[in-house]
PDB file of C-alpha atoms in Angstrom:
ATOM      1  CA  ALA A  27      18.059   1.078  14.770  1.00 80.00           C
ATOM      2  CA  GLN A  28      16.945  -2.535  15.024  1.00 86.00           C
ATOM      3  CA  ARG A  29      13.325  -2.877  14.144  1.00 91.00           C
ATOM      4  CA  VAL A  30      10.702  -5.378  13.004  1.00 95.00           C
ATOM      5  CA  THR A  31       7.826  -4.129  10.872  1.00 96.00           C
ATOM      6  CA  GLN A  32       4.577  -5.957  10.258  1.00 97.00           C
ATOM      7  CA  PRO A  33       2.650  -3.612   7.991  1.00 96.00           C
ATOM      8  CA  GLU A  34      -0.752  -5.290   8.288  1.00 95.00           C
ATOM      9  CA  LYS A  35      -2.712  -5.144  11.527  1.00 95.00           C
ATOM     10  CA  LEU A  36      -5.455  -7.358  10.143  1.00 97.00           C
ATOM     11  CA  LEU A  37      -5.486  -9.801   7.268  1.00 97.00           C
ATOM     12  CA  SER A  38      -8.692 -11.526   6.233  1.00 97.00           C
ATOM     13  CA  VAL A  39      -8.690 -14.390   3.756  1.00 97.00           C
ATOM     14  CA  PHE A  40     -11.142 -17.079   2.745  1.00 97.00           C
ATOM     15  CA  LYS A  41     -10.595 -20.705   3.666  1.00 97.00           C
ATOM     16  CA  GLY A  42      -8.473 -22.395   1.011  1.00 97.00           C
ATOM     17  CA  ALA A  43      -6.895 -19.160  -0.188  1.00 97.00           C
ATOM     18  CA  PRO A  44      -3.142 -18.518   0.032  1.00 97.00           C
ATOM     19  CA  VAL A  45      -1.842 -16.486   2.956  1.00 97.00           C
ATOM     20  CA  GLU A  46       1.182 -14.231   3.232  1.00 97.00           C
ATOM     21  CA  LEU A  47       1.927 -12.338   6.430  1.00 98.00           C
ATOM     22  CA  LYS A  48       4.610  -9.752   5.843  1.00 97.00           C
ATOM     23  CA  CYS A  49       7.599  -9.109   8.062  1.00 97.00           C
ATOM     24  CA  ASN A  50      10.468  -6.735   7.335  1.00 96.00           C
ATOM     25  CA  TYR A  51      13.408  -6.193   9.637  1.00 95.00           C
ATOM     26  CA  SER A  52      16.118  -3.632  10.099  1.00 93.00           C
ATOM     27  CA  TYR A  53      19.392  -5.108  11.321  1.00 89.00           C
ATOM     28  CA  SER A  54      22.930  -4.847   9.990  1.00 84.00           C
ATOM     29  CA  GLY A  55      24.184  -8.280  11.039  1.00 81.00           C
ATOM     30  CA  SER A  56      23.013 -11.842  10.397  1.00 79.00           C
ATOM     31  CA  PRO A  57      19.600 -12.048  11.999  1.00 81.00           C
ATOM     32  CA  GLU A  58      17.926 -14.825  13.902  1.00 88.00           C
ATOM     33  CA  LEU A  59      14.243 -14.591  13.006  1.00 92.00           C
ATOM     34  CA  PHE A  60      11.143 -16.216  14.436  1.00 93.00           C
ATOM     35  CA  TRP A  61       7.412 -16.342  13.939  1.00 96.00           C
ATOM     36  CA  TYR A  62       5.286 -16.680  17.074  1.00 96.00           C
ATOM     37  CA  VAL A  63       1.561 -17.358  17.116  1.00 97.00           C
ATOM     38  CA  GLN A  64      -1.144 -16.756  19.699  1.00 96.00           C
ATOM     39  CA  TYR A  65      -4.425 -18.617  19.247  1.00 96.00           C
ATOM     40  CA  SER A  66      -7.511 -17.428  21.076  1.00 94.00           C
ATOM     41  CA  ARG A  67      -7.182 -17.973  24.850  1.00 91.00           C
ATOM     42  CA  GLN A  68      -3.797 -19.651  24.456  1.00 93.00           C
ATOM     43  CA  ARG A  69      -0.323 -18.516  25.299  1.00 94.00           C
ATOM     44  CA  LEU A  70       2.096 -17.149  22.771  1.00 95.00           C
ATOM     45  CA  GLN A  71       4.150 -19.960  21.253  1.00 94.00           C
ATOM     46  CA  LEU A  72       6.811 -20.493  18.642  1.00 93.00           C
ATOM     47  CA  LEU A  73       5.539 -21.293  15.172  1.00 94.00           C
ATOM     48  CA  LEU A  74       8.851 -21.502  13.342  1.00 92.00           C
ATOM     49  CA  ARG A  75      12.379 -20.094  13.202  1.00 89.00           C
ATOM     50  CA  HIS A  76      14.415 -19.496  10.113  1.00 85.00           C
ATOM     51  CA  ILE A  77      17.449 -21.582  11.041  1.00 80.00           C
ATOM     52  CA  SER A  78      15.405 -24.774  11.304  1.00 80.00           C
ATOM     53  CA  ARG A  79      13.924 -24.337   7.803  1.00 75.00           C
ATOM     54  CA  GLU A  80      10.895 -26.380   8.812  1.00 80.00           C
ATOM     55  CA  SER A  81       7.319 -26.264   7.665  1.00 81.00           C
ATOM     56  CA  ILE A  82       5.007 -26.114  10.659  1.00 86.00           C
ATOM     57  CA  LYS A  83       1.234 -26.554  10.227  1.00 91.00           C
ATOM     58  CA  GLY A  84       1.792 -25.928   6.522  1.00 91.00           C
ATOM     59  CA  PHE A  85       3.494 -22.563   7.122  1.00 94.00           C
ATOM     60  CA  THR A  86       6.905 -21.674   5.725  1.00 93.00           C
ATOM     61  CA  ALA A  87       9.041 -18.565   5.952  1.00 93.00           C
ATOM     62  CA  ASP A  88      12.086 -17.736   3.894  1.00 87.00           C
ATOM     63  CA  LEU A  89      14.709 -15.261   4.929  1.00 89.00           C
ATOM     64  CA  ASN A  90      15.443 -12.794   2.134  1.00 90.00           C
ATOM     65  CA  LYS A  91      18.512 -10.846   3.180  1.00 87.00           C
ATOM     66  CA  GLY A  92      18.419  -8.642   0.101  1.00 89.00           C
ATOM     67  CA  GLU A  93      14.911  -7.413   0.875  1.00 90.00           C
ATOM     68  CA  THR A  94      15.390  -7.839   4.657  1.00 92.00           C
ATOM     69  CA  SER A  95      12.161  -9.781   4.819  1.00 94.00           C
ATOM     70  CA  PHE A  96      10.886 -12.932   6.524  1.00 95.00           C
ATOM     71  CA  HIS A  97       7.355 -13.322   5.226  1.00 96.00           C
ATOM     72  CA  LEU A  98       5.170 -16.160   6.504  1.00 96.00           C
ATOM     73  CA  LYS A  99       3.303 -18.132   3.858  1.00 96.00           C
ATOM     74  CA  LYS A 100       0.761 -20.896   3.603  1.00 96.00           C
ATOM     75  CA  PRO A 101      -0.715 -22.096   0.314  1.00 96.00           C
ATOM     76  CA  PHE A 102      -4.189 -22.982   1.637  1.00 97.00           C
ATOM     77  CA  ALA A 103      -5.510 -21.238   4.750  1.00 97.00           C
ATOM     78  CA  GLN A 104      -7.599 -23.145   7.278  1.00 97.00           C
ATOM     79  CA  GLU A 105     -10.076 -21.707   9.773  1.00 96.00           C
ATOM     80  CA  GLU A 106      -7.903 -22.937  12.646  1.00 96.00           C
ATOM     81  CA  ASP A 107      -5.098 -20.673  11.402  1.00 97.00           C
ATOM     82  CA  SER A 108      -7.036 -17.671  12.701  1.00 98.00           C
ATOM     83  CA  ALA A 109      -4.753 -16.147  15.331  1.00 97.00           C
ATOM     84  CA  MET A 110      -2.378 -13.317  16.133  1.00 97.00           C
ATOM     85  CA  TYR A 111       1.031 -13.672  14.509  1.00 97.00           C
ATOM     86  CA  TYR A 112       4.198 -11.919  15.629  1.00 97.00           C
ATOM     87  CA  CYS A 113       7.494 -11.737  13.806  1.00 97.00           C
ATOM     88  CA  ALA A 114      10.547 -11.446  16.063  1.00 94.00           C
ATOM     89  CA  LEU A 115      14.235 -10.694  15.644  1.00 92.00           C
ATOM     90  CA  ASN A 116      16.988 -11.795  17.980  1.00 89.00           C
ATOM     91  CA  PRO A 117      20.136  -9.812  17.225  1.00 84.00           C
ATOM     92  CA  LEU A 118      23.109 -12.146  17.495  1.00 78.00           C
ATOM     93  CA  GLY A 119      24.912 -12.002  20.792  1.00 70.00           C
ATOM     94  CA  THR A 120      22.030 -10.443  22.699  1.00 78.00           C
ATOM     95  CA  TYR A 121      18.949 -11.684  24.481  1.00 77.00           C
ATOM     96  CA  LYS A 122      16.879  -8.660  23.574  1.00 82.00           C
ATOM     97  CA  TYR A 123      14.284 -10.029  21.246  1.00 89.00           C
ATOM     98  CA  ILE A 124      12.528  -7.416  19.144  1.00 91.00           C
ATOM     99  CA  PHE A 125       8.925  -8.122  18.250  1.00 93.00           C
ATOM    100  CA  GLY A 126       6.776  -6.632  15.540  1.00 95.00           C
ATOM    101  CA  THR A 127       3.375  -5.166  16.302  1.00 95.00           C
ATOM    102  CA  GLY A 128       1.597  -8.309  15.150  1.00 96.00           C
ATOM    103  CA  THR A 129      -0.874  -9.249  12.424  1.00 97.00           C
ATOM    104  CA  ARG A 130      -4.257 -10.696  13.215  1.00 97.00           C
ATOM    105  CA  LEU A 131      -5.181 -13.332  10.653  1.00 98.00           C
ATOM    106  CA  LYS A 132      -8.850 -14.126  10.159  1.00 98.00           C
ATOM    107  CA  VAL A 133      -9.717 -17.058   7.958  1.00 97.00           C
ATOM    108  CA  LEU A 134     -13.304 -16.841   6.785  1.00 96.00           C
ATOM    109  CA  ALA A 135     -15.441 -19.875   6.033  1.00 92.00           C
TER     110      ALA A 135
ATOM    111  CA  ASP B  17       7.807 -29.759  28.262  1.00 66.00           C
ATOM    112  CA  VAL B  18       8.656 -26.265  29.429  1.00 62.00           C
ATOM    113  CA  LYS B  19       6.244 -24.805  31.883  1.00 90.00           C
ATOM    114  CA  VAL B  20       6.115 -21.090  32.579  1.00 96.00           C
ATOM    115  CA  THR B  21       3.518 -20.036  35.091  1.00 96.00           C
ATOM    116  CA  GLN B  22       2.365 -16.619  36.216  1.00 96.00           C
ATOM    117  CA  SER B  23       0.873 -15.930  39.616  1.00 92.00           C
ATOM    118  CA  SER B  24      -2.411 -14.417  38.430  1.00 92.00           C
ATOM    119  CA  ARG B  25      -4.454 -14.447  35.224  1.00 94.00           C
ATOM    120  CA  TYR B  26      -6.403 -11.323  36.174  1.00 96.00           C
ATOM    121  CA  LEU B  27      -5.550  -8.580  38.620  1.00 96.00           C
ATOM    122  CA  VAL B  28      -7.370  -5.366  39.523  1.00 97.00           C
ATOM    123  CA  LYS B  29      -5.509  -2.726  41.505  1.00 97.00           C
ATOM    124  CA  ARG B  30      -5.984   0.904  42.447  1.00 97.00           C
ATOM    125  CA  THR B  31      -3.803   3.809  41.411  1.00 97.00           C
ATOM    126  CA  GLY B  32      -0.832   4.148  43.718  1.00 97.00           C
ATOM    127  CA  GLU B  33      -0.828   0.553  44.933  1.00 97.00           C
ATOM    128  CA  LYS B  34       2.323  -1.545  44.832  1.00 97.00           C
ATOM    129  CA  VAL B  35       1.830  -4.521  42.524  1.00 97.00           C
ATOM    130  CA  PHE B  36       3.797  -7.758  42.326  1.00 97.00           C
ATOM    131  CA  LEU B  37       3.626 -10.052  39.326  1.00 97.00           C
ATOM    132  CA  GLU B  38       5.431 -13.352  39.673  1.00 97.00           C
ATOM    133  CA  CYS B  39       6.706 -15.765  37.065  1.00 97.00           C
ATOM    134  CA  VAL B  40       8.121 -19.247  37.608  1.00 97.00           C
ATOM    135  CA  GLN B  41       9.753 -21.565  35.068  1.00 96.00           C
ATOM    136  CA  ASP B  42      10.661 -25.186  35.648  1.00 94.00           C
ATOM    137  CA  MET B  43      13.280 -25.812  32.944  1.00 90.00           C
ATOM    138  CA  ASP B  44      16.377 -24.299  34.512  1.00 92.00           C
ATOM    139  CA  HIS B  45      16.505 -21.513  31.902  1.00 92.00           C
ATOM    140  CA  GLU B  46      19.074 -18.802  32.486  1.00 92.00           C
ATOM    141  CA  ASN B  47      17.135 -15.999  30.837  1.00 94.00           C
ATOM    142  CA  MET B  48      13.779 -14.598  31.847  1.00 96.00           C
ATOM    143  CA  PHE B  49      11.818 -11.685  30.415  1.00 96.00           C
ATOM    144  CA  TRP B  50       8.878  -9.430  31.173  1.00 97.00           C
ATOM    145  CA  TYR B  51       6.870  -7.913  28.307  1.00 97.00           C
ATOM    146  CA  ARG B  52       3.824  -5.710  27.943  1.00 97.00           C
ATOM    147  CA  GLN B  53       1.391  -6.703  25.224  1.00 96.00           C
ATOM    148  CA  ASP B  54      -0.843  -3.899  23.973  1.00 94.00           C
ATOM    149  CA  PRO B  55      -3.060  -3.849  20.857  1.00 90.00           C
ATOM    150  CA  GLY B  56      -1.299  -2.170  17.971  1.00 89.00           C
ATOM    151  CA  LEU B  57       1.983  -1.988  19.862  1.00 92.00           C
ATOM    152  CA  GLY B  58       2.918  -5.644  19.946  1.00 91.00           C
ATOM    153  CA  LEU B  59       5.222  -6.955  22.656  1.00 94.00           C
ATOM    154  CA  ARG B  60       7.487  -4.457  24.334  1.00 94.00           C
ATOM    155  CA  LEU B  61      10.316  -5.592  26.571  1.00 94.00           C
ATOM    156  CA  ILE B  62      10.234  -4.147  30.088  1.00 96.00           C
ATOM    157  CA  TYR B  63      13.159  -5.962  31.742  1.00 96.00           C
ATOM    158  CA  PHE B  64      15.099  -9.142  31.329  1.00 94.00           C
ATOM    159  CA  SER B  65      17.425 -11.169  33.504  1.00 95.00           C
ATOM    160  CA  TYR B  66      20.269 -13.403  32.310  1.00 92.00           C
ATOM    161  CA  ASP B  67      21.194 -14.806  35.722  1.00 92.00           C
ATOM    162  CA  VAL B  68      20.222 -14.713  39.361  1.00 94.00           C
ATOM    163  CA  LYS B  69      20.376 -11.147  40.696  1.00 92.00           C
ATOM    164  CA  MET B  70      21.262  -9.859  37.217  1.00 93.00           C
ATOM    165  CA  LYS B  71      18.921  -7.659  35.233  1.00 94.00           C
ATOM    166  CA  GLU B  72      18.910  -5.364  32.251  1.00 93.00           C
ATOM    167  CA  LYS B  73      16.466  -2.697  31.211  1.00 94.00           C
ATOM    168  CA  GLY B  74      14.390  -3.295  28.149  1.00 92.00           C
ATOM    169  CA  ASP B  75      12.688  -0.692  26.023  1.00 91.00           C
ATOM    170  CA  ILE B  76      10.100   0.549  28.540  1.00 95.00           C
ATOM    171  CA  PRO B  77      11.454   0.105  32.100  1.00 96.00           C
ATOM    172  CA  GLU B  78      10.046   3.343  33.540  1.00 96.00           C
ATOM    173  CA  GLY B  79       7.676   2.710  36.416  1.00 96.00           C
ATOM    174  CA  TYR B  80       8.787  -0.906  36.816  1.00 97.00           C
ATOM    175  CA  SER B  81      11.413  -2.831  38.712  1.00 97.00           C
ATOM    176  CA  VAL B  82      12.290  -6.518  38.849  1.00 97.00           C
ATOM    177  CA  SER B  83      13.725  -9.065  41.207  1.00 97.00           C
ATOM    178  CA  ARG B  84      15.407 -12.388  40.559  1.00 97.00           C
ATOM    179  CA  GLU B  85      16.548 -14.022  43.761  1.00 96.00           C
ATOM    180  CA  LYS B  86      16.218 -17.590  42.486  1.00 96.00           C
ATOM    181  CA  LYS B  87      16.892 -18.947  39.026  1.00 96.00           C
ATOM    182  CA  GLU B  88      13.351 -20.174  38.478  1.00 96.00           C
ATOM    183  CA  ARG B  89      11.533 -17.037  39.646  1.00 97.00           C
ATOM    184  CA  PHE B  90      11.358 -13.555  38.116  1.00 97.00           C
ATOM    185  CA  SER B  91       9.155 -10.891  39.662  1.00 97.00           C
ATOM    186  CA  LEU B  92       7.899  -7.672  38.122  1.00 98.00           C
ATOM    187  CA  ILE B  93       7.098  -4.858  40.520  1.00 98.00           C
ATOM    188  CA  LEU B  94       5.023  -1.779  39.888  1.00 97.00           C
ATOM    189  CA  GLU B  95       6.092   0.530  42.704  1.00 94.00           C
ATOM    190  CA  SER B  96       3.074   2.827  42.355  1.00 97.00           C
ATOM    191  CA  ALA B  97       0.571   1.587  39.818  1.00 97.00           C
ATOM    192  CA  SER B  98      -0.881   4.051  37.353  1.00 97.00           C
ATOM    193  CA  THR B  99      -3.765   3.746  34.903  1.00 97.00           C
ATOM    194  CA  ASN B 100      -1.393   3.751  31.932  1.00 96.00           C
ATOM    195  CA  GLN B 101       0.047   0.487  33.250  1.00 98.00           C
ATOM    196  CA  THR B 102      -3.209  -1.293  32.538  1.00 98.00           C
ATOM    197  CA  SER B 103      -2.098  -4.008  30.131  1.00 97.00           C
ATOM    198  CA  MET B 104      -1.415  -7.676  29.511  1.00 97.00           C
ATOM    199  CA  TYR B 105       1.908  -8.723  31.033  1.00 98.00           C
ATOM    200  CA  LEU B 106       3.756 -11.700  29.602  1.00 97.00           C
ATOM    201  CA  CYS B 107       6.656 -13.542  31.149  1.00 97.00           C
ATOM    202  CA  ALA B 108       9.023 -15.666  29.059  1.00 96.00           C
ATOM    203  CA  SER B 109      12.134 -17.753  29.536  1.00 95.00           C
ATOM    204  CA  THR B 110      14.877 -19.103  27.263  1.00 91.00           C
ATOM    205  CA  ARG B 111      18.022 -21.127  27.356  1.00 86.00           C
ATOM    206  CA  GLY B 112      20.642 -18.971  25.685  1.00 79.00           C
ATOM    207  CA  ALA B 113      19.350 -17.218  22.579  1.00 74.00           C
ATOM    208  CA  ASP B 114      16.890 -19.991  21.861  1.00 80.00           C
ATOM    209  CA  THR B 115      13.114 -20.141  21.545  1.00 87.00           C
ATOM    210  CA  GLN B 116      11.164 -18.067  24.029  1.00 91.00           C
ATOM    211  CA  TYR B 117       8.630 -19.952  26.172  1.00 94.00           C
ATOM    212  CA  PHE B 118       5.795 -17.772  27.371  1.00 96.00           C
ATOM    213  CA  GLY B 119       3.527 -17.825  30.370  1.00 96.00           C
ATOM    214  CA  PRO B 120      -0.250 -17.467  30.023  1.00 96.00           C
ATOM    215  CA  GLY B 121      -0.165 -13.752  30.816  1.00 96.00           C
ATOM    216  CA  THR B 122      -1.569 -11.532  33.555  1.00 97.00           C
ATOM    217  CA  ARG B 123      -4.191  -8.994  32.593  1.00 97.00           C
ATOM    218  CA  LEU B 124      -3.705  -6.089  34.960  1.00 98.00           C
ATOM    219  CA  THR B 125      -6.310  -3.358  35.321  1.00 98.00           C
ATOM    220  CA  VAL B 126      -5.402  -0.251  37.310  1.00 97.00           C
ATOM    221  CA  LEU B 127      -8.398   1.819  38.381  1.00 96.00           C
TER     222      LEU B 127
END
């Protein structure tokens, strides 16, 4: 079955510390993977997608097909990074996006 | 800039009432989606539509129906609201299998 797993419900780090939000997926084909972010009182929005290979707001995510992972990383967390983060999979040829359960990131001063 | 709007930010209804949630997008996207967002459960797809008058069930369609009479508008209908449908409802739209653009959400409380 196609599935996205985010094992951490809550991740707390201190400002300036490295951050890694974990995402593992279950899908037999070539996946299209995304990270979405929801800041307090804002709508859910795209943070980055693996095919663009961009760094957005200092975040990067590398697709590891061997480990079926798409972890989100940032070397130095900022307080404004505090938000809810969702990993999502779009199986090729469908429009049925599959979201993980989300990880709330809290960056402490 | 894509704009997805939802008819209400907050809604309070009574058990058994018929509830309409409306979503409008202004970017001529073919695909539109309705999700429930619940703590610890993430986003769960209720229904999606890939064209006018076309719809497909998502993962949790029970108790819901949808309507898409015009390309820009996608409505979610709760035929007889129940307390377990209290949730945040998110609408989204995409062009093809591209980035999803979300509305601000409707927090529905069923008493």
